[in-house]
Amino acid sequence: TVYIANRFPQHGHYIPQRFADNRIISSKYTIWNFIPKNLFEQFRRIANFYFLIIFLVQLMIDTPTSPVTSGLPLFFVITVTAIKQGYEDWLRHKADNEVNGAPVLVVRSGSLVQTRSKNIRVGDIVRVAKDETFPADLVLLSSDRAEGTCHITTASLDGETNLKTHFAVPETAVSQSVSRLETLQAVVECQQPEADLYRFVGRITVTHQGEEIVRPLGPENLLLRGARLKNTKEIFGVAVYTGMESKMALNYKCKSQKRSAVEKSMNTFLIIYLGILLFEAILSTILKYTWQAEAKWDEPFYNEKSEVERNSSKILKFISDFLAFLVLYNFIIPISLYVTVEMQKFLGSFFIGWDLDLYHEESDQRAQVNTSDLNEELGQVEYVFTDKTGTLTENEMQFRECSINGIKYQEINGKLVPEGMTEDTPDSSAPHLSNDDSVLVSSVCHTRVSQSREEELFLKAVSLCHTVQISYDQPDGLGDPFSHANGFTSQMEYYASSPDEKALLEATKRMGVTFTGISGENMEVKTFGKSEKYKLLHVLEFDPNRRRMSVILQNPSGERVLFTKGAESAVLPYAKSGEIEKTRVHVDEFALKGLRTLVVAYRLFSTEEYKEVARRLHEARTALQQREERLADTFSFIEKDLEVLGATGVEDKLQEKVQETIEALRLAGIKVWVLTGDKHETAVSVSLSCGHFHRTMNILELVQQKTDHECAEQLRRLSRRIREDHVIQHGLVVDGASLSLALREHEKLFMEVCKNCSAVLCCRMAPLQKAKVVRLLKTSPEKPITLAIGDGANDVSMIQEAHVGIGIMGKEGRQAVRNSDYAIARFRFLAKLLLVHGHFYYIRIATLVQYFFYKNVCFITPQFLYQFFCLFSQQTLYDSVYLTLYNICFTSLPILVYSLFEQLVHPHVLHNKPALYRDISRNAILSFKTFLYWTTLGFCHAFIFFFGSYILMGEDTSLMGNGQMFGNWTFGTLVFTVMVITVTLKLALETHFWTWMNHFVTWGSIAFYFIFSLFYGGIIWPFLHTQDMYFVFVQLLSSGSAWFAIVLIVVIHVPCAVGRGWSALTPGLVNGRRGTFFRAPHTSHTTYPLIRASRSWSDSDPFYSNDRSILTLSPVEATNC
């Protein structure tokens, strides 16, 4: 209950309710909770928590390595992530402060007072001027117009740019000044705050001269925060929902966290490596105690135990040793993997926005990335679920045909001409309408008068049954949009929330029946130059359940008439007269041509009937409980006993290159499902025209099923036909009602039929049914990766349900774009997004993950082997600084740059050969077999590092010219040097696409290691406890034998990598005619395992010559491919 102007009742013990203030808070942290909250979130990650435990263990017990070795990398990762998240939150705080501090005008104590937006309270009367945004959810009280209407645009809320008309109740509309508002006594009762933008239930009680007048309030009375006032000088409204309780704020929702298949594989590999770590630590501990079973090794003469050590608990000692080994080997778990993957995803996502091939010049829109966490998932898609209208089609409607009183008409040069006739057919009996009065007179004279009346009534019904707004291009001083009636000439433009309505009104205008606007309660129509006014009594709004909308009008002769339009299944069953069967046949014919159809009907009310209708509507609209259900019942009572006037057929053109895109996806092994709300015949026609269904395809149907038993029998018949027919491809058509039955009891059978069909079309689908279908495939035993693409608010649930959601920047608003993971301007861009970007992202990150594990196995295995040569005394092989910087500095940049720029195959080849997409499907490069390969390779290289150095140095340590001996630090540094060079060169051999940046970081990392080691070992650092590495590296490099060992061991590793490269040919580097393969200039010949050359093509195959992608900076020319 909201008391306008906060005039609370003076009698009784009224306690004012507490409402939210008007501050908007989109930020996640405050100054006080940033550190604890951010740390809590970061340590929920397994790797971060693991390294924290290791760090604490190093602090508590005597471990072989310094706590710095674990603490510094952990601190680095935590700090980088915290800075990134803190900066993002600071930007949110900044935006919040701008919004909350905006100046607003509020009516207080009989005058307008300027205050800040955050100070608005529920019950305050707020003044908003033209082109300003509403600072809270307001119930409209009055505007500068006498009838109390205003126009708004909700583009920032739902993307709809059309003007919407909102109304004030008559009792408050007269209060157009501050003084009048000050005397207004009224109470608003409304529902609790909810997120639905299009639902509002309330009522206002106005006390006028001691009498209480109750009026219903609906969405048409509510001005939403974030919407903008247009074509209206000023309005006054009372705040009902403020701050975080406003509908805009309630629609701020965190998207459900989607995790990619690569991330899941990465976590699996981490667990496996954790198992390896535990195995090595347990084995080392057991071997240590086995070795120390002999007294001479348990307590050698040079290391006698103290009395305390001899009497200490064996179990505690065993646990302490196990933890020490755990610390010693802990770097096998790559802590920097997470931060590198995050940086790769974040930086890599820019390539999509920079790709000029994904830029749409006409609308000046480029592709946008709303989440970078799913980049690699674009390379794993197996099912695409697409909407039809606005996604496969342009959503630009053009009127084509109509049926009036059982006769089909076409539009020819602004005239309605019966089918089979032409504009100048010399048949006087052919009725046709035009905006030429002389033609009309001639037509009327030569035709039946009743036929002409039916045609005129049909056009009037179409012109009056809608919610279209009109904008006139005129100076600001002329606020009344109906000034054209007084001789003012202006350009009239229709604004409609539905493109169908706009197309129909423009068509009737061309034919001589023009809707010129709403003035007060009157809708004005010019019929062949003659102006007529119809009083608008009620609007029965469109809803997806009824699939129709109606208006109740009083015509100039005083009769009350209902005009209805909607889907044929929602109108014809309620009709009792008119050419019902002929209209139904014509609607089916229109649908077979791919036209969108609407049926138009009307009903005349007697005085008694209208009184009953008005009473029922008032009761339903003023109800605070179950208002939707009561309105639905009332609408059903009103919209019956209809007389059919005719039907319309509107064409929605296919988008450019839709057919080629669907065919490319099919060749890539991706199954395409079309989910649409259109009727069966329209959907099938569009599916055939866009190539979703082929003419040679066997089309199976599961439609109009009434019972579970009937549905099950039909599914079994379809399953038998698929098994028995020797047709290569099958297509399936399902309608919404049959789908509900199939999913209720026969889900398994339905899925079996669907999976054996290469294309599936679901028509008459409700938004939630779309999401259910996606969930059904997503949770099936095969767990395929799904992608949903759509452009409207009805596609949001489907987009959020799929693994990857893509929004089309179309004409149905921006809700789909806001709720999607990626957004593109046209459906045809999907091909490049998946086949090129998806391919690159997947291969890059798959290699990044496996390379990280490989280089850490190379790093720690020598440490494990070294224990066999030091009696498992937990002596470290590497210096603590090397342990700390290995993953942070020495080997991090080459793999990051590789994962940003690598191109295994030229983009042109990937785009033109969609079948290459199949080679990476089902997470092929991150399979257990490839993971095993990289891990085994890491162990092999580690053995060569260690035993190669041991063989060359272990027997004769007097390798200096002066006979000076090498020590254990020199041996460890030699192993480390060989390792840094080898793992860097290994990545160089994996690189196919060299840029200057690759060269810089690859050779620069090796050079940096040498320079750093010389600098680190050449100075006595006062803050270090020990100087173990002093002059070690300089002495190592001064030995010719050490250089020989480094070069020899590095060279030994090369055949391992090169041999694997020659054994697995890269798809895309195969010459189909000669059966050989070749290398592109400046690329290495190393390739991925498991990618077999199963595709071939001719050198003469065409390439896209207009590819302007940032990704085509390859030195490979298209002609060379």
Tab-separated table of N, CA, C and O in Angstrom, residues 751-797:
chain	number	residue	atom	x	y	z
A	751	MET	N	13.699	-39.570	-28.265
A	751	MET	CA	15.120	-39.263	-28.486
A	751	MET	C	15.731	-40.195	-29.529
A	751	MET	O	16.558	-39.784	-30.344
A	752	GLU	N	15.326	-41.456	-29.520
A	752	GLU	CA	15.849	-42.422	-30.487
A	752	GLU	C	15.466	-41.996	-31.915
A	752	GLU	O	16.297	-42.045	-32.826
A	753	VAL	N	14.214	-41.563	-32.095
A	753	VAL	CA	13.766	-41.105	-33.414
A	753	VAL	C	14.534	-39.848	-33.826
A	753	VAL	O	15.020	-39.736	-34.959
A	754	CYS	N	14.660	-38.904	-32.886
A	754	CYS	CA	15.333	-37.625	-33.199
A	754	CYS	C	16.791	-37.826	-33.598
A	754	CYS	O	17.283	-37.190	-34.535
A	755	LYS	N	17.490	-38.696	-32.891
A	755	LYS	CA	18.925	-38.879	-33.156
A	755	LYS	C	19.177	-39.540	-34.499
A	755	LYS	O	20.278	-39.432	-35.052
A	756	ASN	N	18.164	-40.246	-35.033
A	756	ASN	CA	18.310	-40.870	-36.342
A	756	ASN	C	17.861	-39.953	-37.477
A	756	ASN	O	17.866	-40.352	-38.628
A	757	CYS	N	17.466	-38.734	-37.127
A	757	CYS	CA	17.068	-37.740	-38.131
A	757	CYS	C	18.163	-36.690	-38.258
A	757	CYS	O	18.709	-36.229	-37.254
A	758	SER	N	18.470	-36.331	-39.487
A	758	SER	CA	19.539	-35.343	-39.684
A	758	SER	C	19.039	-33.916	-39.490
A	758	SER	O	19.832	-32.998	-39.357
A	759	ALA	N	17.707	-33.705	-39.524
A	759	ALA	CA	17.157	-32.369	-39.272
A	759	ALA	C	15.823	-32.516	-38.550
A	759	ALA	O	15.023	-33.390	-38.884
A	760	VAL	N	15.604	-31.670	-37.557
A	760	VAL	CA	14.360	-31.718	-36.774
A	760	VAL	C	13.749	-30.320	-36.763
A	760	VAL	O	14.455	-29.325	-36.562
A	761	LEU	N	12.437	-30.259	-36.985
A	761	LEU	CA	11.712	-28.997	-36.961
A	761	LEU	C	10.608	-29.096	-35.913
A	761	LEU	O	9.758	-29.969	-35.986
A	762	CYS	N	10.652	-28.207	-34.919
A	762	CYS	CA	9.609	-28.160	-33.883
A	762	CYS	C	8.807	-26.881	-34.091
A	762	CYS	O	9.380	-25.784	-34.036
A	763	CYS	N	7.503	-27.018	-34.368
A	763	CYS	CA	6.666	-25.842	-34.602
A	763	CYS	C	5.652	-25.683	-33.475
A	763	CYS	O	5.446	-26.589	-32.667
A	764	ARG	N	5.001	-24.500	-33.457
A	764	ARG	CA	4.032	-24.184	-32.401
A	764	ARG	C	4.640	-24.367	-31.004
A	764	ARG	O	4.028	-24.930	-30.104
A	765	MET	N	5.861	-23.864	-30.847
A	765	MET	CA	6.589	-24.058	-29.588
A	765	MET	C	6.424	-22.860	-28.669
A	765	MET	O	6.581	-21.716	-29.089
A	766	ALA	N	6.156	-23.132	-27.399
A	766	ALA	CA	6.181	-22.091	-26.367
A	766	ALA	C	7.635	-21.897	-25.918
A	766	ALA	O	8.446	-22.813	-26.058
A	767	PRO	N	7.992	-20.718	-25.386
A	767	PRO	CA	9.389	-20.478	-24.975
A	767	PRO	C	9.953	-21.539	-24.041
A	767	PRO	O	11.088	-21.973	-24.206
A	768	LEU	N	9.156	-21.965	-23.035
A	768	LEU	CA	9.668	-22.960	-22.092
A	768	LEU	C	9.844	-24.325	-22.748
A	768	LEU	O	10.713	-25.105	-22.357
A	769	GLN	N	9.038	-24.620	-23.775
A	769	GLN	CA	9.215	-25.880	-24.494
A	769	GLN	C	10.543	-25.891	-25.238
A	769	GLN	O	11.196	-26.921	-25.335
A	770	LYS	N	10.930	-24.732	-25.759
A	770	LYS	CA	12.238	-24.642	-26.431
A	770	LYS	C	13.351	-25.027	-25.471
A	770	LYS	O	14.257	-25.793	-25.808
A	771	ALA	N	13.294	-24.485	-24.251
A	771	ALA	CA	14.317	-24.789	-23.248
A	771	ALA	C	14.289	-26.270	-22.864
A	771	ALA	O	15.333	-26.892	-22.652
A	772	LYS	N	13.086	-26.853	-22.802
A	772	LYS	CA	12.969	-28.273	-22.445
A	772	LYS	C	13.629	-29.165	-23.488
A	772	LYS	O	14.280	-30.152	-23.156
A	773	VAL	N	13.445	-28.819	-24.760
A	773	VAL	CA	14.055	-29.607	-25.838
A	773	VAL	C	15.574	-29.543	-25.740
A	773	VAL	O	16.270	-30.557	-25.876
A	774	VAL	N	16.102	-28.347	-25.493
A	774	VAL	CA	17.556	-28.196	-25.353
A	774	VAL	C	18.058	-29.020	-24.170
A	774	VAL	O	19.068	-29.732	-24.268
A	775	ARG	N	17.336	-28.954	-23.039
A	775	ARG	CA	17.747	-29.703	-21.850
A	775	ARG	C	17.703	-31.210	-22.108
A	775	ARG	O	18.550	-31.961	-21.631
A	776	LEU	N	16.722	-31.628	-22.883
A	776	LEU	CA	16.575	-33.050	-23.205
A	776	LEU	C	17.815	-33.579	-23.925
A	776	LEU	O	18.353	-34.626	-23.566
A	777	LEU	N	18.278	-32.835	-24.925
A	777	LEU	CA	19.480	-33.267	-25.658
A	777	LEU	C	20.729	-33.126	-24.805
A	777	LEU	O	21.614	-33.976	-24.811
A	778	LYS	N	20.766	-32.048	-24.043
A	778	LYS	CA	21.947	-31.726	-23.228
A	778	LYS	C	22.208	-32.792	-22.169
A	778	LYS	O	23.361	-33.104	-21.863
A	779	THR	N	21.135	-33.356	-21.620
A	779	THR	CA	21.286	-34.332	-20.529
A	779	THR	C	21.186	-35.774	-21.016
A	779	THR	O	21.121	-36.687	-20.197
A	780	SER	N	21.141	-35.990	-22.336
A	780	SER	CA	21.087	-37.362	-22.857
A	780	SER	C	22.400	-38.077	-22.552
A	780	SER	O	23.412	-37.419	-22.264
A	781	PRO	N	22.447	-39.402	-22.617
A	781	PRO	CA	23.655	-40.149	-22.210
A	781	PRO	C	24.937	-39.715	-22.927
A	781	PRO	O	26.015	-39.744	-22.344
A	782	GLU	N	24.817	-39.287	-24.193
A	782	GLU	CA	26.031	-38.885	-24.938
A	782	GLU	C	26.570	-37.534	-24.486
A	782	GLU	O	27.701	-37.181	-24.801
A	783	LYS	N	25.753	-36.765	-23.763
A	783	LYS	CA	26.133	-35.425	-23.278
A	783	LYS	C	26.723	-34.557	-24.402
A	783	LYS	O	27.845	-34.048	-24.303
A	784	PRO	N	25.965	-34.353	-25.492
A	784	PRO	CA	26.505	-33.531	-26.588
A	784	PRO	C	26.564	-32.058	-26.203
A	784	PRO	O	25.814	-31.601	-25.334
A	785	ILE	N	27.458	-31.316	-26.859
A	785	ILE	CA	27.563	-29.876	-26.633
A	785	ILE	C	26.502	-29.198	-27.500
A	785	ILE	O	26.433	-29.422	-28.710
A	786	THR	N	25.676	-28.357	-26.865
A	786	THR	CA	24.568	-27.724	-27.570
A	786	THR	C	24.791	-26.222	-27.702
A	786	THR	O	25.437	-25.599	-26.847
A	787	LEU	N	24.232	-25.656	-28.780
A	787	LEU	CA	24.283	-24.211	-29.005
A	787	LEU	C	22.890	-23.753	-29.388
A	787	LEU	O	22.219	-24.380	-30.209
A	788	ALA	N	22.412	-22.686	-28.757
A	788	ALA	CA	21.102	-22.122	-29.077
A	788	ALA	C	21.293	-20.708	-29.605
A	788	ALA	O	22.104	-19.948	-29.070
A	789	ILE	N	20.545	-20.376	-30.662
A	789	ILE	CA	20.690	-19.054	-31.270
A	789	ILE	C	19.306	-18.486	-31.544
A	789	ILE	O	18.429	-19.175	-32.065
A	790	GLY	N	19.085	-17.251	-31.122
A	790	GLY	CA	17.787	-16.611	-31.322
A	790	GLY	C	17.905	-15.114	-31.176
A	790	GLY	O	18.957	-14.591	-30.788
A	791	ASP	N	16.800	-14.410	-31.481
A	791	ASP	CA	16.868	-12.942	-31.464
A	791	ASP	C	15.837	-12.291	-30.560
A	791	ASP	O	15.882	-11.085	-30.353
A	792	GLY	N	14.876	-13.058	-30.033
A	792	GLY	CA	13.791	-12.439	-29.268
A	792	GLY	C	13.765	-12.830	-27.813
A	792	GLY	O	14.494	-13.728	-27.368
A	793	ALA	N	12.896	-12.156	-27.065
A	793	ALA	CA	12.756	-12.453	-25.635
A	793	ALA	C	12.268	-13.888	-25.422
A	793	ALA	O	12.589	-14.515	-24.416
A	794	ASN	N	11.522	-14.423	-26.406
A	794	ASN	CA	11.015	-15.795	-26.267
A	794	ASN	C	12.112	-16.834	-26.452
A	794	ASN	O	11.885	-18.028	-26.244
A	795	ASP	N	13.311	-16.401	-26.849
A	795	ASP	CA	14.432	-17.334	-27.030
A	795	ASP	C	15.385	-17.338	-25.839
A	795	ASP	O	16.342	-18.114	-25.820
A	796	VAL	N	15.139	-16.458	-24.865
A	796	VAL	CA	16.082	-16.301	-23.752
A	796	VAL	C	16.251	-17.596	-22.956
A	796	VAL	O	17.376	-18.007	-22.635
A	797	SER	N	15.145	-18.263	-22.640
A	797	SER	CA	15.245	-19.492	-21.834
A	797	SER	C	16.048	-20.560	-22.573
A	797	SER	O	16.838	-21.284	-21.965
